[in-house]
Structures are given as C-alpha cells and as structure tokens.
Short mmCIF file of C-alpha atoms and ligand atoms in Angstrom, two decimals:
data_model
loop_
_atom_site.label_atom_id
_atom_site.label_comp_id
_atom_site.label_asym_id
_atom_site.label_seq_id
_atom_site.Cartn_x
_atom_site.Cartn_y
_atom_site.Cartn_z
CA UNK A 1352 0.00 0.00 0.00
CA UNK A 1353 1.30 3.43 -0.87
CA UNK A 1354 1.14 5.84 2.00
CA UNK A 1355 -0.33 9.30 2.08
CA UNK A 1356 1.74 12.24 0.88
CA UNK A 1357 0.97 14.52 3.79
CA UNK A 1358 -2.22 14.37 5.74
CA UNK A 1359 -3.74 15.98 8.73
CA UNK A 1360 -6.21 13.57 10.08
CA UNK A 1361 -8.66 13.09 12.78
CA UNK A 1362 -11.12 10.28 12.52
CA UNK A 1363 -13.78 8.49 14.48
CA UNK A 1364 -13.53 4.73 14.92
CA UNK A 1365 -16.74 2.84 15.28
CA UNK A 1366 -15.43 -0.72 15.11
CA UNK A 1367 -12.91 -0.17 17.89
CA UNK A 1368 -13.70 -3.51 19.48
CA UNK A 1369 -14.21 -2.05 22.96
CA UNK A 1370 -17.28 -3.31 24.71
CA UNK A 1371 -19.96 -0.64 25.06
CA UNK A 1372 -20.35 -1.42 28.74
CA UNK A 1373 -16.73 -0.31 29.23
CA UNK A 1374 -17.33 3.02 27.47
CA UNK A 1375 -20.52 3.54 29.47
CA UNK A 1376 -18.84 2.70 32.72
CA UNK A 1377 -15.99 5.20 32.32
CA UNK A 1378 -18.46 7.89 31.35
CA UNK A 1379 -20.60 7.14 34.36
CA UNK A 1380 -17.77 7.30 36.89
CA UNK A 1381 -16.37 10.44 35.27
CA UNK A 1382 -19.72 12.17 35.52
CA UNK A 1383 -20.20 11.02 39.09
CA UNK A 1384 -16.79 12.30 40.00
CA UNK A 1385 -17.37 15.77 38.53
CA UNK A 1386 -20.75 15.96 40.27
CA UNK A 1387 -19.20 15.41 43.71
CA UNK A 1388 -19.09 18.42 46.03
CA UNK A 1389 -16.05 20.62 45.49
CA UNK A 1390 -14.73 19.70 48.94
CA UNK A 1391 -14.59 16.06 47.94
CA UNK A 1392 -12.91 16.73 44.58
CA UNK A 1393 -10.36 18.97 46.23
CA UNK A 1394 -8.96 15.93 48.02
CA UNK A 1395 -7.46 15.09 44.64
CA UNK A 1396 -6.43 18.60 43.72
CA UNK A 1397 -3.71 19.18 41.16
CA UNK A 1398 -0.76 20.55 43.13
CA UNK A 1399 1.01 23.60 41.67
CA UNK A 1400 3.69 22.56 39.21
CA UNK A 1401 2.24 19.08 38.73
CA UNK A 1402 0.03 17.66 36.01
CA UNK A 1403 -2.10 15.06 37.74
CA UNK A 1404 -5.25 15.56 39.76
CA UNK A 1405 -8.35 17.74 39.71
CA UNK A 1406 -8.20 21.34 38.54
CA UNK A 1407 -6.90 23.23 35.53
CA UNK A 1408 -3.72 22.30 33.75
CA UNK A 1409 -1.64 24.72 31.64
CA UNK A 1410 -2.14 27.66 34.00
CA UNK A 1411 1.13 29.52 34.03
CA UNK A 1412 0.39 33.03 35.16
CA UNK A 1413 -2.11 34.89 37.30
CA UNK A 1414 -3.34 37.11 34.50
CA UNK A 1415 -3.96 34.27 32.08
CA UNK A 1416 -7.51 33.96 30.77
CA UNK A 1417 -8.69 30.57 31.97
CA UNK A 1418 -10.46 27.99 29.87
CA UNK A 1419 -14.03 27.06 30.83
CA UNK A 1420 -13.15 23.56 31.85
CA UNK A 1421 -12.49 21.37 34.85
CA UNK A 1422 -10.01 18.60 34.37
CA UNK A 1423 -9.09 15.48 36.18
CA UNK A 1424 -5.87 13.86 34.99
CA UNK A 1425 -4.13 10.63 35.95
CA UNK A 1426 -0.95 8.93 34.80
CA UNK A 1427 -1.81 5.28 34.16
CA UNK A 1428 1.15 3.40 32.58
CA UNK A 1429 3.97 2.73 33.40
CA UNK A 1430 3.43 2.19 37.07
CA UNK A 1431 6.05 4.73 38.17
CA UNK A 1432 4.03 7.64 36.73
CA UNK A 1433 1.04 6.80 38.92
CA UNK A 1434 0.11 8.93 41.90
CA UNK A 1435 -2.02 6.44 43.85
CA UNK A 1436 -3.12 9.15 46.30
CA UNK A 1437 -4.96 10.85 43.45
CA UNK A 1438 -7.02 7.83 42.43
CA UNK A 1439 -10.50 8.53 43.82
CA UNK A 1440 -12.14 6.05 46.15
CA UNK A 1441 -15.43 7.80 45.42
CA UNK A 1442 -17.19 6.82 43.14
CA UNK A 1443 -16.42 3.36 44.43
CA UNK A 1444 -15.69 1.68 41.09
CA UNK A 1445 -13.73 4.63 39.65
CA UNK A 1446 -10.29 3.02 39.73
CA UNK A 1447 -11.50 -0.29 38.43
CA UNK A 1448 -13.24 1.40 35.50
CA UNK A 1449 -10.08 3.34 34.68
CA UNK A 1450 -8.01 0.14 34.71
CA UNK A 1451 -10.36 -1.80 32.45
CA UNK A 1452 -10.88 1.13 30.08
CA UNK A 1453 -7.18 1.92 29.86
CA UNK A 1454 -6.24 -1.66 29.05
CA UNK A 1455 -8.69 -1.67 26.15
CA UNK A 1456 -7.69 1.75 24.83
CA UNK A 1457 -4.03 0.72 24.99
CA UNK A 1458 -4.72 -2.22 22.69
CA UNK A 1459 -6.60 0.09 20.33
CA UNK A 1460 -3.66 2.52 20.19
CA UNK A 1461 -1.23 -0.30 19.48
CA UNK A 1462 -3.48 -1.51 16.68
CA UNK A 1463 -3.88 1.93 15.16
CA UNK A 1464 -0.15 2.53 15.24
CA UNK A 1465 0.34 -0.74 13.43
CA UNK A 1466 -1.92 0.45 10.60
CA UNK A 1467 -0.29 3.87 10.48
CA UNK A 1468 3.11 2.18 10.11
CA UNK A 1469 1.83 -0.09 7.37
CA UNK A 1470 0.24 2.85 5.50
CA UNK A 1471 3.76 4.29 5.27
CA UNK A 1472 5.24 1.08 3.93
CA UNK A 1473 6.92 0.31 7.27
CA UNK A 1474 6.78 -2.83 9.38
CA UNK A 1475 3.64 -2.94 11.50
CA UNK A 1476 5.62 -3.21 14.72
CA UNK A 1477 8.06 -0.29 14.24
CA UNK A 1478 6.35 2.03 16.70
CA UNK A 1479 5.80 -0.62 19.32
CA UNK A 1480 9.46 -1.63 19.14
CA UNK A 1481 10.65 1.96 19.22
CA UNK A 1482 8.34 3.21 22.01
CA UNK A 1483 9.51 0.93 24.83
CA UNK A 1484 6.88 0.79 27.57
CA UNK A 1485 4.54 3.44 26.18
CA UNK A 1486 3.30 6.16 28.49
CA UNK A 1487 -0.46 6.35 28.86
CA UNK A 1488 -2.37 9.08 30.64
CA UNK A 1489 -6.05 9.76 31.08
CA UNK A 1490 -7.72 13.15 31.29
CA UNK A 1491 -11.37 13.74 31.92
CA UNK A 1492 -12.62 17.17 30.87
CA UNK A 1493 -15.86 18.58 32.20
CA UNK A 1494 -17.25 21.72 30.58
CA UNK A 1495 -20.06 23.29 32.62
CA UNK A 1496 -22.65 25.42 30.81
CA UNK A 1497 -21.20 28.86 30.20
CA UNK A 1498 -23.28 32.05 30.37
CA UNK A 1499 -21.00 33.82 27.86
CA UNK A 1500 -19.56 31.27 25.43
CA UNK A 1501 -18.64 34.17 23.17
CA UNK A 1502 -16.07 35.35 25.71
CA UNK A 1503 -14.27 32.20 26.66
CA UNK A 1504 -13.19 28.86 25.20
CA UNK A 1505 -13.79 25.43 26.69
CA UNK A 1506 -10.21 24.49 25.83
CA UNK A 1507 -7.73 26.69 23.97
CA UNK A 1508 -6.41 25.65 20.55
CA UNK A 1509 -3.60 23.11 20.69
CA UNK A 1510 -2.24 19.94 19.21
CA UNK A 1511 -1.64 17.01 21.54
CA UNK A 1512 1.96 16.16 22.45
CA UNK A 1513 1.17 12.44 22.34
CA UNK A 1514 1.71 9.96 19.54
CA UNK A 1515 -2.02 9.23 19.42
CA UNK A 1516 -4.98 10.54 21.37
CA UNK A 1517 -8.24 8.68 21.85
CA UNK A 1518 -11.16 10.87 22.81
CA UNK A 1519 -14.53 9.69 23.98
CA UNK A 1520 -17.31 12.26 23.86
CA UNK A 1521 -20.06 11.85 26.47
CA UNK A 1522 -23.44 10.58 25.34
CA UNK A 1523 -25.80 13.36 24.36
CA UNK A 1524 -22.90 15.81 24.28
CA UNK A 1525 -23.41 19.07 22.47
CA UNK A 1526 -20.91 19.66 19.69
CA UNK A 1527 -17.89 21.17 21.38
CA UNK A 1528 -14.76 19.76 19.79
CA UNK A 1529 -13.53 21.59 16.71
CA UNK A 1530 -10.54 21.09 14.44
CA UNK A 1531 -8.71 23.68 12.39
CA UNK A 1532 -8.97 22.84 8.72
CA UNK A 1533 -7.92 25.29 5.99
CA UNK A 1534 -7.93 28.10 8.56
CA UNK A 1535 -11.48 27.38 9.63
CA UNK A 1536 -12.83 25.74 12.77
CA UNK A 1537 -14.83 22.67 11.86
CA UNK A 1538 -16.98 20.87 14.46
CA UNK A 1539 -16.41 17.16 15.10
CA UNK A 1540 -19.95 15.89 15.42
CA UNK A 1541 -20.19 13.12 17.98
CA UNK A 1542 -21.08 9.72 16.49
CA UNK A 1543 -22.70 7.50 19.12
CA UNK A 1544 -20.24 5.00 20.64
CA UNK A 1545 -17.41 6.07 18.34
CA UNK A 1546 -13.99 7.16 19.55
CA UNK A 1547 -12.25 10.19 18.09
CA UNK A 1548 -8.61 9.59 17.15
CA UNK A 1549 -6.12 12.44 16.88
CA UNK A 1550 -2.61 12.33 15.54
CA UNK A 1551 -0.28 13.92 18.09
CA UNK A 1552 2.97 15.86 17.62
CA UNK A 1553 5.13 12.79 18.20
CA UNK A 1554 3.76 10.97 15.16
CA UNK A 1555 4.18 14.14 13.11
CA UNK A 1556 7.88 14.20 13.97
CA UNK A 1557 8.47 10.45 13.59
CA UNK A 1558 6.79 10.40 10.17
CA UNK A 1559 8.76 13.52 9.13
CA UNK A 1560 5.44 15.36 8.70
CA UNK A 1561 3.72 12.73 6.55
CA UNK A 1562 1.07 12.59 9.23
CA UNK A 1563 0.44 16.00 10.75
CA UNK A 1564 -0.87 16.58 14.25
CA UNK A 1565 -4.29 18.15 14.38
CA UNK A 1566 -4.90 21.56 15.87
CA UNK A 1567 -8.11 21.46 17.86
CA UNK A 1568 -10.04 23.24 20.59
CA UNK A 1569 -13.27 22.91 22.53
CA UNK A 1570 -15.94 25.58 22.64
CA UNK A 1571 -18.22 26.21 25.60
CA UNK A 1572 -22.00 25.96 25.39
CA UNK A 1573 -24.57 28.26 26.90
CA UNK A 1574 -27.01 25.70 28.27
CA UNK A 1575 -25.45 22.29 28.04
CA UNK A 1576 -22.59 20.79 29.93
CA UNK A 1577 -20.19 18.45 28.19
CA UNK A 1578 -17.85 15.63 29.13
CA UNK A 1579 -14.90 14.12 27.34
CA UNK A 1580 -12.57 11.30 28.33
CA UNK A 1581 -9.19 11.57 26.71
CA UNK A 1582 -6.33 9.07 26.55
CA UNK A 1583 -2.85 10.19 25.56
CA UNK A 1584 -0.56 7.46 24.27
CA UNK A 1585 3.12 8.33 23.86
CA UNK A 1586 6.57 6.73 23.80
CA UNK A 1587 8.55 6.04 26.93
CA UNK A 1588 10.32 9.18 28.22
CA UNK A 1589 13.81 7.77 27.61
CA UNK A 1590 13.59 7.33 23.89
CA UNK A 1591 15.00 9.64 21.29
CA UNK A 1592 12.46 10.98 18.81
CA UNK A 1593 13.22 12.22 15.31
CA UNK A 1594 12.11 11.54 11.74
CA UNK A 1595 12.50 7.87 10.83
CA UNK A 1596 15.35 7.25 8.40
CA UNK A 1597 12.99 5.46 5.97
CA UNK A 1598 11.01 8.67 5.55
CA UNK A 1599 13.91 10.98 4.81
CA UNK A 1600 15.61 11.25 1.40
CA UNK A 1601 16.59 13.92 -1.12
CA UNK A 1602 12.93 14.55 -1.98
CA UNK A 1603 11.83 14.50 1.64
CA UNK A 1604 14.33 16.52 3.65
CA UNK A 1605 14.41 16.06 7.38
CA UNK A 1606 12.01 18.60 8.89
CA UNK A 1607 12.58 17.99 12.58
CA UNK A 1608 15.53 17.55 14.87
CA UNK A 1609 16.18 14.66 17.21
CA UNK A 1610 15.37 15.09 20.87
CA UNK A 1611 14.62 13.16 24.00
CA UNK A 1612 10.88 12.49 24.32
CA UNK A 1613 10.89 13.19 28.05
CA UNK A 1614 12.28 16.63 27.23
CA UNK A 1615 9.47 17.28 24.80
CA UNK A 1616 6.83 16.12 27.29
CA UNK A 1617 8.23 18.49 29.87
CA UNK A 1618 8.30 21.35 27.39
CA UNK A 1619 4.69 20.59 26.42
CA UNK A 1620 3.22 20.59 29.91
CA UNK A 1621 5.10 23.68 31.04
CA UNK A 1622 3.78 25.86 28.22
CA UNK A 1623 0.40 27.42 27.53
CA UNK A 1624 -1.86 25.79 24.96
CA UNK A 1625 -1.21 27.89 21.88
CA UNK A 1626 -2.03 26.15 18.65
CA UNK A 1627 0.89 24.09 17.38
CA UNK A 1628 3.50 26.35 18.95
CA UNK A 1629 5.03 23.69 21.18
CA UNK A 1630 6.06 21.77 18.07
CA UNK A 1631 8.56 24.52 17.31
CA UNK A 1632 10.67 22.74 19.91
CA UNK A 1633 11.16 19.98 17.32
CA UNK A 1634 11.55 22.09 14.20
CA UNK A 1635 14.92 22.44 12.57
CA UNK A 1636 15.96 26.07 12.76
CA UNK A 1637 16.47 27.59 9.34
CA UNK A 1638 19.35 29.99 8.72
CA UNK A 1639 17.10 33.03 8.78
CA UNK A 1640 15.84 32.04 12.23
CA UNK A 1641 19.28 31.55 13.68
CA UNK A 1642 20.91 34.63 12.31
C1 OGA B 1268 -7.69 17.44 25.11
C2 OGA B 1268 -8.72 17.88 24.15
C3 OGA B 1268 -11.04 18.23 23.61
C4 OGA B 1268 -12.38 17.91 24.16
O1 OGA B 1268 -8.06 17.08 26.24
O2 OGA B 1268 -6.50 17.44 24.73
O3 OGA B 1268 -8.37 18.27 23.08
O4 OGA B 1268 -13.31 17.83 23.35
N1 OGA B 1268 -10.02 17.83 24.51
O5 OGA B 1268 -12.52 17.77 25.36
NI1 NI B 1269 -6.29 17.87 22.73
#
C-alpha cells in the first residue's frame, strides 16, 4: 500500500472492538466524580507545578484567561508515573473502571499505530518496538454550561503532544470539539459510541510530517454541559524521537531535529496551549531564524 503524501487527520472509529459497557462505565464514573461536592474533589487537587489531579492544567500566570473547563488527569502506565493518592475512592468503582478502560484503549492505540506504520510502507511493529513501555495518561474534561460562550473557550487551541490521542465524547454531548482545517474551525460531530482519534505531535515528527498533528479546541456551550474522556498514548520518556530514516531522502528533507521524548513532554506541559506552537521545539531552525 502506498502511504499518504501529507495528511492531517482526525477520525472516528466505530469498530474499535471495545465493549460498550466499558465506554458507558468510564463515562458514568467520570460524571459522578465531577458531580461530587467541590470539597470532595479537592482531596485530589492538582498541586502547583504538577500535572495530575483535579483542577486546571496549563495555567502559568495569574493574569492568564482561563479555559471554561475542569479537568481530572491521571498517569496510568507505566506504574512509576502513577500517583495512587490521586485515584479517587469515590465513586467506588472509579479506579476499576479506569483500569479496564485503559487496558482496552491501549490495545486500540497499538493496533492503530500498526496500521499507520503499514500505511507508510513500514513494518507494523516499528512504533511498538521503538516506544519501549509506552506512556499512557487519562484526562477527563468537564465543561459546565457557560453564560458567555462568546467570551471564553472550553479548551484553547492546541495539538496534543502524544503519539495518538483517543477521545470519547459523552453521550448526548453538544458539539464542542472543533478542528482547524484550511484556517477554519470545523466541528467534530459526535457519532454514538465512536472514539475520536487524533494524531499527536510525536507521530508528526516520527513520520517527518507525513502525518500531521491536528490543531483542535473545545468551545463552551450556553445551556449544556459536556464531558470528554481523553487518553494520551506516547513513547517512553527515555527514547530519542526524530524523523525515521525510511522517511527521509533527497525529496523529503528532514524537517525535525532529534530530541529526547521526556524533554518534549516536559516542554509541552510547562507551556500554555497555543495552537501548534510547542512543536517549534522539534523544528529544525532555518538559517534566517538563527541569524
Ligand atoms: C484534550 C482535548 C477536547 C475535548 O483534552 O486534549 O483536546 O473535546 N479535549 O474535550
Ligand atoms: Ni487535545
């Protein structure tokens, strides 16, 4: 199969093979968690300078305009990234649902990466071999109704730093997720029981830009709340990331430098969400930029 020339893609998988009861269960516990009294949720508060727990990530200054969103984030795999103190005991089956869901989504990511590799004429297992023990994190986003959706965003424009992102939109969600396509924001209409798949920055770099990460955002809604459950799947922090040799030749010059993935992750989470700006970290500086 001949691979794509250069594509920015986001797609929704329907035949993902994950049992509906698993999708329903994660949605249920996420909703229950966000509906708990603030006092209860605060037990799992995101500490300043960290990225796991309940609160708002990507807040870097006091005068920053905040997104209209509450987040709850957990590191899931490998074990050493877990903060067990932050795993809620209420709702009772929260942790169990996260475990079951994450195991299934992990398999889906591995499968999707296999097909992405094959679409580029590479061996199906290249990413799995390269990634080591892949890092997997879960973020639940809850967007309350917003009296002035014209003044604030649900989530600012960004691309994900991951290799792949799997996003589950809550049942009955209003349209909130949008992607930037040809300089216009296009809504991603929820398809019942489908999962939205995003290409993240890491796949853009590894494929030397053959697959481009998707710039996206979430808008707030005046009357309806909205829930999303997002899995980020990325290589192990130790590995070095850079365009794969098979995808670089005289017609396809190398567009990105090589760097340590842990370094990129750190750079990503310590910067504001600002379109695809964080990817500049990986871009090769041209002469005009360095002089
Ligand atoms: C994210 C994200 C969009 C949404 O969490 O990275 O893009 O619809 N979420 O919640
Ligand atoms: Ni995102």
